Coordinates of C-alpha atoms and ligand atoms in Angstrom, one line a residue:
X1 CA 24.8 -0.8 11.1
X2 CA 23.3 2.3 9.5
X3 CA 22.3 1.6 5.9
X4 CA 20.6 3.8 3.7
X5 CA 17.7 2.6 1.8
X6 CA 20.0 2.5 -1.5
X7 CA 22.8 0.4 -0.1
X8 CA 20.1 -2.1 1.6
X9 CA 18.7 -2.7 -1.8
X10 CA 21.9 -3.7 -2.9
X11 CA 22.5 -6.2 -0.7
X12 CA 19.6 -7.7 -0.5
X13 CA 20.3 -8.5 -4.8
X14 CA 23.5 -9.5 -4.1
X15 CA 23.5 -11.7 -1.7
X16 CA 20.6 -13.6 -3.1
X17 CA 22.9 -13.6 -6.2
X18 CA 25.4 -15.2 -4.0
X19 CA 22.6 -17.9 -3.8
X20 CA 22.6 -18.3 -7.1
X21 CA 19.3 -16.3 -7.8
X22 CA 18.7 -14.3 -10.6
X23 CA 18.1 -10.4 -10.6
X24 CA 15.7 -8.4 -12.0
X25 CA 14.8 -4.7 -11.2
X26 CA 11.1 -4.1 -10.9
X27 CA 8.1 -4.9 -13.0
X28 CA 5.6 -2.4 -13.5
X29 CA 3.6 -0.9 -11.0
X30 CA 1.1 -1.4 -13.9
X31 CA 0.3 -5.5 -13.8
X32 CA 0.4 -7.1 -17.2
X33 CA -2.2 -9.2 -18.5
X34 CA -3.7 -9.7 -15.6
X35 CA -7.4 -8.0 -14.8
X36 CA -7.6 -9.7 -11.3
X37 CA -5.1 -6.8 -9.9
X38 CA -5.6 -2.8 -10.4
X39 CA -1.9 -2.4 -9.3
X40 CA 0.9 -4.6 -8.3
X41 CA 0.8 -5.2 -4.4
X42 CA 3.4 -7.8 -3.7
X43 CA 6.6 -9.0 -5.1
X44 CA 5.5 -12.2 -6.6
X45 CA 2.5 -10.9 -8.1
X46 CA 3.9 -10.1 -11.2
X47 CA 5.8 -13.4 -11.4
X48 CA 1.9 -14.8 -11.3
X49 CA 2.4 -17.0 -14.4
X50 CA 5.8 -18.4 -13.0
X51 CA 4.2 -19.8 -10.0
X52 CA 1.2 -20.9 -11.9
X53 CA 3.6 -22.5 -14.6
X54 CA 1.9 -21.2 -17.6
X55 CA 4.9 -19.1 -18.3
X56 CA 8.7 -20.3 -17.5
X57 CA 10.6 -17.9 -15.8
X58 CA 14.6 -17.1 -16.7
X59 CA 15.7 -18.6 -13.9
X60 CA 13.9 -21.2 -10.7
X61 CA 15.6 -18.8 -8.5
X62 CA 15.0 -15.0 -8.7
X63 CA 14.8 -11.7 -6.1
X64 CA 13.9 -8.8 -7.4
X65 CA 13.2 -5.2 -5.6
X66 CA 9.4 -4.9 -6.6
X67 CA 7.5 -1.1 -6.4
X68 CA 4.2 -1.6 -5.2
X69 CA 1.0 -0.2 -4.1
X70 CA -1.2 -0.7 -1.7
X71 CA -4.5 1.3 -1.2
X72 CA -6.1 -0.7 1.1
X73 CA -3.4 0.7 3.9
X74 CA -4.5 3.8 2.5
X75 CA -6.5 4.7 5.4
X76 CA -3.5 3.9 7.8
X77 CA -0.8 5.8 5.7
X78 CA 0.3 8.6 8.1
X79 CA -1.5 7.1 11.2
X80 CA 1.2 3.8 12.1
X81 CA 4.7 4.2 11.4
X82 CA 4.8 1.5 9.4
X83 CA 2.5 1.5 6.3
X84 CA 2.9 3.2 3.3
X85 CA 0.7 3.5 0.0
X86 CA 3.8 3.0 -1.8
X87 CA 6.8 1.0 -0.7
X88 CA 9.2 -1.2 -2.1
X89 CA 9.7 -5.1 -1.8
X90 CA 12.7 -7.0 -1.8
X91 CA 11.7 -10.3 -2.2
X92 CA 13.3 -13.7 -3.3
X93 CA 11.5 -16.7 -5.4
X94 CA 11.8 -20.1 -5.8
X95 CA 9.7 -21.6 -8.8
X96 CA 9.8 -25.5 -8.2
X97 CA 13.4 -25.1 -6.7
X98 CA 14.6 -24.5 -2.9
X99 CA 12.3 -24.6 0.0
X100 CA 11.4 -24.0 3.3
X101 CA 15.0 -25.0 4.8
X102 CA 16.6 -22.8 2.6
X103 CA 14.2 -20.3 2.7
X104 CA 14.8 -19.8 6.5
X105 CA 18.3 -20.5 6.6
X106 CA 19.2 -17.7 3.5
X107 CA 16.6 -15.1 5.5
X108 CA 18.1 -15.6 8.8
X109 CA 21.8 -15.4 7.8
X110 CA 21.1 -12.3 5.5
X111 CA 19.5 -10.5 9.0
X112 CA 21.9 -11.6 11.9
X113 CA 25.0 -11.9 9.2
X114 CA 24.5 -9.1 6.7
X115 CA 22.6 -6.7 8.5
X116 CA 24.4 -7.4 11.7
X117 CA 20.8 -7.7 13.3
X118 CA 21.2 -8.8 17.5
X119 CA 19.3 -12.3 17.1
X120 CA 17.8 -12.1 20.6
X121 CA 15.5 -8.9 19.2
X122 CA 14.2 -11.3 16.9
X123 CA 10.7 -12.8 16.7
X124 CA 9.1 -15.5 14.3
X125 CA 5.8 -16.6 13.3
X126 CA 4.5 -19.7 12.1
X127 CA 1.1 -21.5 10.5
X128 CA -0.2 -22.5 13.6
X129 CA 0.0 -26.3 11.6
X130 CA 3.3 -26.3 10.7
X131 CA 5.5 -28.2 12.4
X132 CA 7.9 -28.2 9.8
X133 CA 8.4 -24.2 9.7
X134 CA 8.3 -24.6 13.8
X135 CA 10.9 -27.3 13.9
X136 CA 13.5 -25.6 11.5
X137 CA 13.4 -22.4 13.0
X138 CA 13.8 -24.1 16.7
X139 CA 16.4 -27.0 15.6
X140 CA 18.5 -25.5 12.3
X141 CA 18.3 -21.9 13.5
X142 CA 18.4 -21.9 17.6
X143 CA 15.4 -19.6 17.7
X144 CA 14.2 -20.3 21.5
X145 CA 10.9 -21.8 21.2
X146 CA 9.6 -18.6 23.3
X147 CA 10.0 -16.5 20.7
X148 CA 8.2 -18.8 17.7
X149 CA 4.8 -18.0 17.8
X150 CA 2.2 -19.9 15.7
X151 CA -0.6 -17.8 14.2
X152 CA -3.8 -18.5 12.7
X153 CA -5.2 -18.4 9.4
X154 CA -5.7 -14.7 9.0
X155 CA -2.0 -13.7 9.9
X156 CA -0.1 -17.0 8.5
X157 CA -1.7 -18.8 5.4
X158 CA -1.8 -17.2 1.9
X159 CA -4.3 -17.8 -0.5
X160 CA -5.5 -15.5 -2.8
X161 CA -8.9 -14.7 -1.1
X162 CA -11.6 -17.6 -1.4
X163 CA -10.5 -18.5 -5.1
X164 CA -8.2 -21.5 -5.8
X165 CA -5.0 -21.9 -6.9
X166 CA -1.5 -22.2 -5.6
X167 CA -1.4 -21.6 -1.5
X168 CA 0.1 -22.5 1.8
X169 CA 1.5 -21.2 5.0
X170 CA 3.7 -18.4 6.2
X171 CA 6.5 -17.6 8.2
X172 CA 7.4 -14.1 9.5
X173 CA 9.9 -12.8 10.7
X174 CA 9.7 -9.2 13.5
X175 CA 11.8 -7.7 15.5
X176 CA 11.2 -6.2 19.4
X177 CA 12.0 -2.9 19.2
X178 CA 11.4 -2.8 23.1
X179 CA 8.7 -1.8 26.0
X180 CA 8.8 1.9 25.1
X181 CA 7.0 1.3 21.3
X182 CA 4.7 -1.0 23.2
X183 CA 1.3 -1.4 24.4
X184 CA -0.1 -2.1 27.6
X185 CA -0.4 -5.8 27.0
X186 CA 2.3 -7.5 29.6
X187 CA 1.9 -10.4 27.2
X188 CA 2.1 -8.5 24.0
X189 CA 3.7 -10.3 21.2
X190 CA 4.1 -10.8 17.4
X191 CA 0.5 -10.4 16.1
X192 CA -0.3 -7.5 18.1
X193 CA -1.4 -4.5 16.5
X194 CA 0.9 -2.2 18.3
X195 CA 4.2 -0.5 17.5
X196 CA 6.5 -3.0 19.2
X197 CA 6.7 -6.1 17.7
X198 CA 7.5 -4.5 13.8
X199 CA 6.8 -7.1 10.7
X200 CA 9.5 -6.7 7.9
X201 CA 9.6 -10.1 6.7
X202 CA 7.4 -12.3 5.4
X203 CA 8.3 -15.8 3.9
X204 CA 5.1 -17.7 2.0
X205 CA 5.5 -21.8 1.5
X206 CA 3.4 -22.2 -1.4
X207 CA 2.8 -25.7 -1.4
X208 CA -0.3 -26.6 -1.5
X209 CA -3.0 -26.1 -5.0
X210 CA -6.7 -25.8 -3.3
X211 CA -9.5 -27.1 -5.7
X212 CA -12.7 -26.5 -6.6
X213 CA -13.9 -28.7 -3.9
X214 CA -11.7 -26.3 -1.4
X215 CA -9.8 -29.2 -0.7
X216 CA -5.8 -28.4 -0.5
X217 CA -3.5 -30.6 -2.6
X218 CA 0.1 -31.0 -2.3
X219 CA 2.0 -29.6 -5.2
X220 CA 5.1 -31.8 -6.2
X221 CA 7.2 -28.6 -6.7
X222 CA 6.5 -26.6 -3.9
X223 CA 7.1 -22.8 -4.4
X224 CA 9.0 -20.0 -2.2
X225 CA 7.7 -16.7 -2.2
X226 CA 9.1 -14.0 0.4
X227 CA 8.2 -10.3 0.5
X228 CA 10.6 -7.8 3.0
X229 CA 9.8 -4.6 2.9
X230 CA 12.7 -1.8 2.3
X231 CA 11.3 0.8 3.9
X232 CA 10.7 -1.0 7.5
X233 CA 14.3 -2.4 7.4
X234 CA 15.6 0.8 6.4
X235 CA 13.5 1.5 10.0
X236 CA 15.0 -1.1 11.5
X237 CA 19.0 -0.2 10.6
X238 CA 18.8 3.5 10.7
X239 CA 17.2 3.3 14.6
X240 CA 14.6 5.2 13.7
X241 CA 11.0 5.5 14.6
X242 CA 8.9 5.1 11.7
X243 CA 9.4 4.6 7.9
X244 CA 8.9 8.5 7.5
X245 CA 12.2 9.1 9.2
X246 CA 14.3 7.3 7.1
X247 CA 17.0 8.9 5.0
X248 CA 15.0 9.1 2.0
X249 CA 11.4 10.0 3.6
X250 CA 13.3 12.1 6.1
X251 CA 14.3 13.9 2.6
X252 CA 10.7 14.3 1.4
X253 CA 9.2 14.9 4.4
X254 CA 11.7 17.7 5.1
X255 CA 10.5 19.4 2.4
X256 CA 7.0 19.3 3.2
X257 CA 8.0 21.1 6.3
X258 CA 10.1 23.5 4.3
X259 CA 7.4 24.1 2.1
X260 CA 4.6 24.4 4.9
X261 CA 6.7 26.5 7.4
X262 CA 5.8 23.8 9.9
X263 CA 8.1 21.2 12.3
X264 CA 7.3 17.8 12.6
X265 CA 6.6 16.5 15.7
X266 CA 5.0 19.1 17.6
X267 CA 1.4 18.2 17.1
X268 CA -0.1 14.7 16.1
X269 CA -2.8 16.2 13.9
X270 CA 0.2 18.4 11.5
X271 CA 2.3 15.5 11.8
X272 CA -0.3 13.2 10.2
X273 CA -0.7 15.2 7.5
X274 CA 3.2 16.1 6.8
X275 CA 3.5 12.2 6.6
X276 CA 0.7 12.0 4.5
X277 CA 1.8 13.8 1.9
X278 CA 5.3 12.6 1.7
X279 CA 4.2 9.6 1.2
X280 CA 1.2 10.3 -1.0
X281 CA 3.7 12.3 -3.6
X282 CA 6.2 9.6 -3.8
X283 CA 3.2 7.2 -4.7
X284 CA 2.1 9.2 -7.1
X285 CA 5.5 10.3 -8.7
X286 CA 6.1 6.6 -9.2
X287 CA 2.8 6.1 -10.8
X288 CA 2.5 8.5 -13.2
X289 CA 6.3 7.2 -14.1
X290 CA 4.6 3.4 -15.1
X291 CA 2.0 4.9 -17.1
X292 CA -1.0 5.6 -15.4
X293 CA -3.0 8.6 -16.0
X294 CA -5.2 10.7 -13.4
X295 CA -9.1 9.7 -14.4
X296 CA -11.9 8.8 -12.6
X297 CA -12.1 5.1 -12.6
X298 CA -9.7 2.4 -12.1
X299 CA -6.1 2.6 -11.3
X300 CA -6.4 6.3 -13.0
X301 CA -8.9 7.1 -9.6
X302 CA -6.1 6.0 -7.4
X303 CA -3.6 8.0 -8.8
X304 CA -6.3 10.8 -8.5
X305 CA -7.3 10.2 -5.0
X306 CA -3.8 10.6 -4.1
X307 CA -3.0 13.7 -5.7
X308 CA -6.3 14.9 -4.5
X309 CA -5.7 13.8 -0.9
X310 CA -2.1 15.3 -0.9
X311 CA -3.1 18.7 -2.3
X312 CA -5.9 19.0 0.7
X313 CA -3.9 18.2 3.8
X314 CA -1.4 20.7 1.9
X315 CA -3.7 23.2 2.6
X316 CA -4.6 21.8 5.9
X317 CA -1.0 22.4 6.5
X318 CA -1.3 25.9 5.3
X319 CA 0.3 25.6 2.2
X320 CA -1.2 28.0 -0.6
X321 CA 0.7 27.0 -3.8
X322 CA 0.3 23.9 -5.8
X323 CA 3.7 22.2 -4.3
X324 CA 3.7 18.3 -5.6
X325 CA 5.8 19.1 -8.7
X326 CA 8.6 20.8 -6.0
X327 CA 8.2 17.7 -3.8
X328 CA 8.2 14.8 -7.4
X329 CA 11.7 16.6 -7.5
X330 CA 12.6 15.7 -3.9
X331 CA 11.0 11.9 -4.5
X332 CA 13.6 11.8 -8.2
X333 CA 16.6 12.9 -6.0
X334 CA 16.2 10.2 -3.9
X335 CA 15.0 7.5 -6.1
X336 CA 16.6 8.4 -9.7
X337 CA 19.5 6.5 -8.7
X338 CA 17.6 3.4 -8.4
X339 CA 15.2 4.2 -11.2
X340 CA 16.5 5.7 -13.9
X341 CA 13.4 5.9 -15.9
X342 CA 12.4 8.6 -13.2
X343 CA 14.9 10.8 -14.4
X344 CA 14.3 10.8 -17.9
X345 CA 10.1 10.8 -17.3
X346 CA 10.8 13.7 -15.1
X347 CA 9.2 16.7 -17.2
X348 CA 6.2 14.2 -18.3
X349 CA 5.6 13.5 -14.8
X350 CA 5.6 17.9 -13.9
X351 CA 3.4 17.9 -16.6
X352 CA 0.9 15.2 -15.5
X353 CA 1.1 16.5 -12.5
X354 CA 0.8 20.2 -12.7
X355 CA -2.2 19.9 -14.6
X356 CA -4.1 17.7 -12.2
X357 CA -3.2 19.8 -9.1
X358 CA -4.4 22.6 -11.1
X359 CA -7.6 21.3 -11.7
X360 CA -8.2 19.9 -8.2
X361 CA -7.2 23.1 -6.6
X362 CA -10.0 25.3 -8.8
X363 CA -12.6 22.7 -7.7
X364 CA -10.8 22.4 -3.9
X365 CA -11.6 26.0 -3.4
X366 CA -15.0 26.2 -4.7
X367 CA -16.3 23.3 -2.8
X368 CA -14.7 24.2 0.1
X369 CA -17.1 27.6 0.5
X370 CA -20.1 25.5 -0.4
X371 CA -19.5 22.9 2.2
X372 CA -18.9 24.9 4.7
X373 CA -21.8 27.4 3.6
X374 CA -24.0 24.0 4.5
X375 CA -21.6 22.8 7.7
X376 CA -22.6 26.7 9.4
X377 CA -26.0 26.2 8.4
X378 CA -26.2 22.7 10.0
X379 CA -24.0 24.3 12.9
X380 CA -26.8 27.4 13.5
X381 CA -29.6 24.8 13.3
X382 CA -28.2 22.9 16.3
X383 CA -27.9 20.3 13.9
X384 CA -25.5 17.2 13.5
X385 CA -26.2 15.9 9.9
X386 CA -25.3 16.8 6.4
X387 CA -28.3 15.8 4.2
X388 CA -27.9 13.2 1.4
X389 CA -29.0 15.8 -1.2
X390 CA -26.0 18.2 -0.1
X391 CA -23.6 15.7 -0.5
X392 CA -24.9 14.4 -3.7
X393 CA -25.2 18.0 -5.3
X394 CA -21.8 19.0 -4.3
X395 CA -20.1 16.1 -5.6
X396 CA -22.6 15.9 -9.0
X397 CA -22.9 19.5 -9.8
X398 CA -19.4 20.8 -8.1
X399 CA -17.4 17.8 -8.4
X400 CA -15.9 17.7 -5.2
X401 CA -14.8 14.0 -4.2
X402 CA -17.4 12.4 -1.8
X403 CA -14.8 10.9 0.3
X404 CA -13.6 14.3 1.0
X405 CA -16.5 15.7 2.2
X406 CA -16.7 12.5 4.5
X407 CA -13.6 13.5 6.2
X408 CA -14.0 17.3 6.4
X409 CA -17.5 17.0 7.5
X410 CA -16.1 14.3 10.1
X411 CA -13.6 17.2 11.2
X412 CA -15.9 19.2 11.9
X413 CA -17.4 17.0 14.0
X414 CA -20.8 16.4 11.9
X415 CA -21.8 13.7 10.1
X416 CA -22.9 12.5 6.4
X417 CA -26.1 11.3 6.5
X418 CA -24.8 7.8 4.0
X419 CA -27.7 6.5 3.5
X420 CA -29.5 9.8 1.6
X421 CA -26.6 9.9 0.1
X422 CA -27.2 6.4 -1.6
X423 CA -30.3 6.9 -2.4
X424 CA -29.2 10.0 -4.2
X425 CA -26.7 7.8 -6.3
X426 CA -29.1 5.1 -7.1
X427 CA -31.5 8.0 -8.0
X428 CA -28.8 8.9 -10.6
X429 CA -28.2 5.8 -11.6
X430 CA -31.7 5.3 -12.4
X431 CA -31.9 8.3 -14.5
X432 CA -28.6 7.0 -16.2
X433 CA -30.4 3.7 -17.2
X434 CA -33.6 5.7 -18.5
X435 CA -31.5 7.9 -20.2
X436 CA -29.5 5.1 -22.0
X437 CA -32.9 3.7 -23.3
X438 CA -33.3 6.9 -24.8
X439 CA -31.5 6.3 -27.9
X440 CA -31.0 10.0 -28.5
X441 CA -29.0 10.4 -25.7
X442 CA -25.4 9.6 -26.4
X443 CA -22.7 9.8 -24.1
X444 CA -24.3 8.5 -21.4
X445 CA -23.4 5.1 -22.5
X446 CA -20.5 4.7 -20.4
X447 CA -21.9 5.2 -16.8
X448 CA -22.3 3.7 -13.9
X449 CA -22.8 -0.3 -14.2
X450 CA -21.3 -0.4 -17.8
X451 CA -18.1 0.5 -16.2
X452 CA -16.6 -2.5 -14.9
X453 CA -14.4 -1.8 -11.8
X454 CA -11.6 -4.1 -10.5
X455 CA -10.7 -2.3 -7.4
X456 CA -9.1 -4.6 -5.0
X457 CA -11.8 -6.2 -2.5
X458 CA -11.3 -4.2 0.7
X459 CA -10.6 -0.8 -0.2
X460 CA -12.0 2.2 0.0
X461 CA -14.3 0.6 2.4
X462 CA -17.3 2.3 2.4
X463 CA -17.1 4.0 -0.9
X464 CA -16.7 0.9 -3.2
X465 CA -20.1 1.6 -4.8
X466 CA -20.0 5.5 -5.1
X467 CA -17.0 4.9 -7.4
X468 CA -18.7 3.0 -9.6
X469 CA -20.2 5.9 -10.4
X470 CA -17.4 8.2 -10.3
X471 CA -17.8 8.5 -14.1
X472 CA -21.6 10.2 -14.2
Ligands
ATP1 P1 1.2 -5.6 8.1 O1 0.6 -6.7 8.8 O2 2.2 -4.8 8.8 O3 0.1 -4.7 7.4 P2 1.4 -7.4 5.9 O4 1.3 -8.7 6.7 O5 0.1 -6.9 5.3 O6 2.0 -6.2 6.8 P3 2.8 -8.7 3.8 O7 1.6 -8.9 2.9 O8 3.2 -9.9 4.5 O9 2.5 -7.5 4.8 O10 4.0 -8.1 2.9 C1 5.3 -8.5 3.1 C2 6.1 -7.3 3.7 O11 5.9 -6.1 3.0 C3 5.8 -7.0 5.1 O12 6.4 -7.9 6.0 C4 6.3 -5.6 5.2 O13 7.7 -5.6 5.5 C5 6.0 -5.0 3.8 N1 4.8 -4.2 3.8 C6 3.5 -4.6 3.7 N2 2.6 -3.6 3.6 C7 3.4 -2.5 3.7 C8 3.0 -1.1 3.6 N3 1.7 -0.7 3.5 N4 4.0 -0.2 3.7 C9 5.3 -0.6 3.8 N5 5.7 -1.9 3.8 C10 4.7 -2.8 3.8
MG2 MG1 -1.1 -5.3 5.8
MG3 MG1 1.0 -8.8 8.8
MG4 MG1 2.7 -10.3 6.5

C-alpha cells in the first residue's frame, strides 16, 4: 500500500482509538519541567510523570504522534538512510493498564492488517531473558522462531542510563528489505548495523523499578511504552530507499536540488549534503515553531548548530544565497496540515531564521579565508597539523564554530591538533576565573563553568567540553 506520511499518522491514531486509547497531538519539542532532557527524544518522554505516577494522565491508554529530536544521530543524519535529527514518533501507552500480550497483538495486527505488511518480511527482537516476549510472539502471533532473535542489554532493555527508576525489556519489530540493502554477512540479521534489516518499531515492557541498590523490582502495574517511527514506515510503504525519499522529504529535498542546481544521486559526497540539509531545515523549522531561540548554549546551541551546519554544506553545494527561509516554506507545505501552529508561526519563524543565517553567513565567509589562509600555509610547509592556537583564535577572536573547522580541516585532509586546542580553552578559562575575582570586571560572570549545561550524555562526542565554553 502506498501511504503518505499524512494518511499513516492517521491511522496509526485511529486505530489505537479503536483500542480504546486516548489521542493527543504532540507535546512540545521543548520538555516541561523536566532539566534531565535538553529536547524531547522519545514518545514517552514527555508523559515522564504518567509513568512515574506523580501526575495522572487523562486516560491509562494513550498514542500520541510525538516530534522529537535527536542530536546524538546528528553525526549519522545524511550518512544511513534511516536517521534523522528530527522525526516523528507514533507511539502508544499503557500507564498501569494493558501489557505485553496486548502490546504485541495490537502492533502486529496494525502492520500485517492495516498496513497490509507481507508477515514473512518481518523480523522481531527480544530481551535475551524474556521468555515471555519470546513465547507470545512464537505461540499468539506464529512468528517462526527463526525469525525471533533475542538481544542483549545494549539493543533490548531500557533504562534511563545508570540512574534508577521505572525499566525493563524491549521488543522490536524490523523488516528484511532483502539481500540487495545487505551486507556481506551470510548470517546478517536484526541487530546488524547494515541497511537490511530496518528498525521501525520499538515496544518497551516497563516493568521492573531498579533501586538504589541497582537491584530490579517488579512493579505491580507494569507499563507499555512503544515508539514507531513515521518516517521509516513511511520508508517501508512508499518502497523507497531511505527516509529522504519519502513523499514529504522527497518535497524538501527537491528543493534543495532546485535551489543548488544539483541532482541527487550522482555523487555520494553532494548527496550527503542535499540530505543534510533537508533534514537539518525541517529540524530547525520545527524548533524555532516550539519556542526555542538560536544562542550559544543549551537547546538554543542545537538550534544554532543546525542552522549553521545547513547554511555550510549549502555552500558546499554551491548555493550563494541564504536559502532556509525558501526551504521553512517547503517543510510548512508539507507539515502545516499536521501542525497548524506552523502556519500561523510562519513569519516569526522567517524572521528567526533570516536573521541567524545572516549572521552565520558574514562570519562563514570571513573564517572561511582565514582558515584556509592557515590550511595553504600548513599545505606549503609539508605539514599535516593545524595548531591549537589557530583554532582557538579563529573560533575566540572570529567566531567561527570549532566543530566546523574540525570538519573542513578533516576535508582537506589535515588535522586539528585537539589537544593545543584544549589547552587553549582551559587557558581561557583560567583567565575567565581570574577575571571574575576581579570584581571590576562585570560581564564575565556568566562564563564557562557557571553555565550549567544539560546536553544529553553522548553527543557531540568530542566537543562536550568546548561547549561549555561556547558562551566566552
Ligand atoms: P536505531 O537503532 O535505528 O538508531 P533506536 O533503537 O535508537 O533506532 P528507539 O530508541 O528504539 O530507536 O526509537 C523508537 C523508534 O523511533 C525506532 O524504532 C525508529 O523507528 C525511530 N527512530 C529512532 N531514531 C530515529 C532517528 N534518528 N530518525 C528517525 N527515526 C528514528
Ligand atoms: Mg538510535
Ligand atoms: Mg535500535
Ligand atoms: Mg530501538
Amino acid at each position: 500500500k502506498n501511504l503518505g506520511v499524512n494518511e499513516i499518522r492517521e491511522m496509526y491514531l485511529s486505530f489505537f482509538r479503536s483500542k480504546d486509547h486516548y489521542s493527543r497531538s504532540s507535546f512540545s519539542l521543548v520538555p516541561e519541567n523536566d532539566k534531565s532532557l535538553l529536547l524531547i527524544n522519545a514518545g514517552m518522554a514527555p508523559m515522564k510523570n504518567y509513568f512515574m505516577g506523580i501526575e495522572t494522565p487523562p486516560n491509562k491508554r494513550m498514542a500520541t504522534c510525538q516530534k522529537c529530536v535527536r542530536t546524538g544521530d546528528i553525526e549519522n543524519v545524511g550518512k544511513t538512510a534511516r536517521h534523522a535529527t528530527f522525526f516523528e514518533m507514533l507511539g502508544n501507552f499503557s500507564f498501569g493498564d494493558y501489557f505485553k500480550k496486548e502490546a504485541i497483538a495490537w502492533a502486529w495486527e496494525f502492520v500485517t492488517k492495516d498496513l497490509e505488511l507481507n508477515p514473512d518480511d518481518l523480523w522481531v527482537t527480544v530481551y535475551l531473558e524474556d521468555d515471555e516476549a519470546f513465547d507470545i510472539w512464537e505461540k499468539d502471533i506464529n512468528v517462526p522462531k527463526e525469525r525471533i532473535v533475542r538481544l542483549g542489554k545494549e539493543d533490548n532493555f531500557w533504562e534511563i542510563g545508570t540512574g534508577t527508576g521505572p525499566c525493563g525489556p524491549c521488543s522490536e519489530i524490523y523488516i528484511d528489505r532483502g539481500k540487495e540493502f545487505g551486507c556481506s554477512d551470510p548470517d546478517c540479521k536484526p541487530g546488524c548495523d547494515c541497511d537490511r534489516f530496518l528498525e521501525f518499531w520499538n515496544l518497551v515492557f516497563t516493568q521492573f523499578n531498579k533501586d538504589e541498590d541497582g537491584n530490579y523490582n517488579p512493579l505491580p502495574n507494569p507499563n507499555i511504552d512503544t515508539g514507531m517511527g513515521l518516517e521509516r514506515m513511511a520508508c517501508i510503504m512508499q518502497g523507497v530507499d531511505s527516509i529522504f525519499d519519502i513523499d514529504t522529504m522527497k518535497s524538501i529535498r527537491d528543493n534543495v536540488c532546485e535551489l543548488s542546481g544539483k541532482e541527487y544521486g550522482k555523487s555520494t559526497e553532494t548527496d550527503v549534503s542535499i540530505r543534510l540539509i533537508t533534514d537539518h531545515s525541517r529540524a530547525v523549522t520545527f524548533l524555532i515553531s516550539d519556542g526555542v531561540l538560536p544562542s550559544n548554549e543549551g537547546r538554543g546551541y542545537v538550534l544554532r548548530r543546525l542552522i549553521r551546519r545547513a547554511a555550510r554544506h549549502g555552500r558546499l553545494l554551491g548555493i550563494k544565497n541564504n536559502f532556509l527561509v525558501k526551504l521553512m516554506e517547503t517543510v510548512i507545505e508539507n507539515y502545516g496540515e499536521a501542525y497548524l501552529d506552523l502556519v500561523e508561526k510562519k513569519e516569526y519563524i522567517k524572521k528567526i531564521l533570516t536573521v541567524e543565517e545572516e549572521k552565520f553567513s558574514e562570519t562563514l565567509d570571513q573564517g572561511m579565508v582565514i582558515l584556509k589562509e592557515y590550511m595553504d600555509k600548513i599545505k606549503s610547509e609539508s605539514k599535516a597539523v593545524l595548531s591549537g592556537e589557530d583554532a582557538f583564535r579563529l573560533y575566540d577572536t572570529y567566531g567561527f564554530p570549532i566543530e566546523l573547522t574540525f570538519e573542513i580541516v578533516e576535508e582537506y585532509g589535515l588535522k586539528v591538533d585537539e589537544d593545543g586546542f584544549k589547552a587553549e580553552m582551559q587557558k581561557q578559562k583560567e583567565r575567565a576565573r581570574s577575571a571574575r575575582t576581579d570584581k571590576g570586571v562585570e560581564g564575565w560572570k556568566e562564563t564557562a563553568d557557571t553555565l550549567t549545561f544539560s546536553i544529553e550524555k553522548n553527543e557531540f562526542i568530542g566537543y562536550d567540553e568546548l561547549e561549555t565554553s561556547a558562551q566566552i
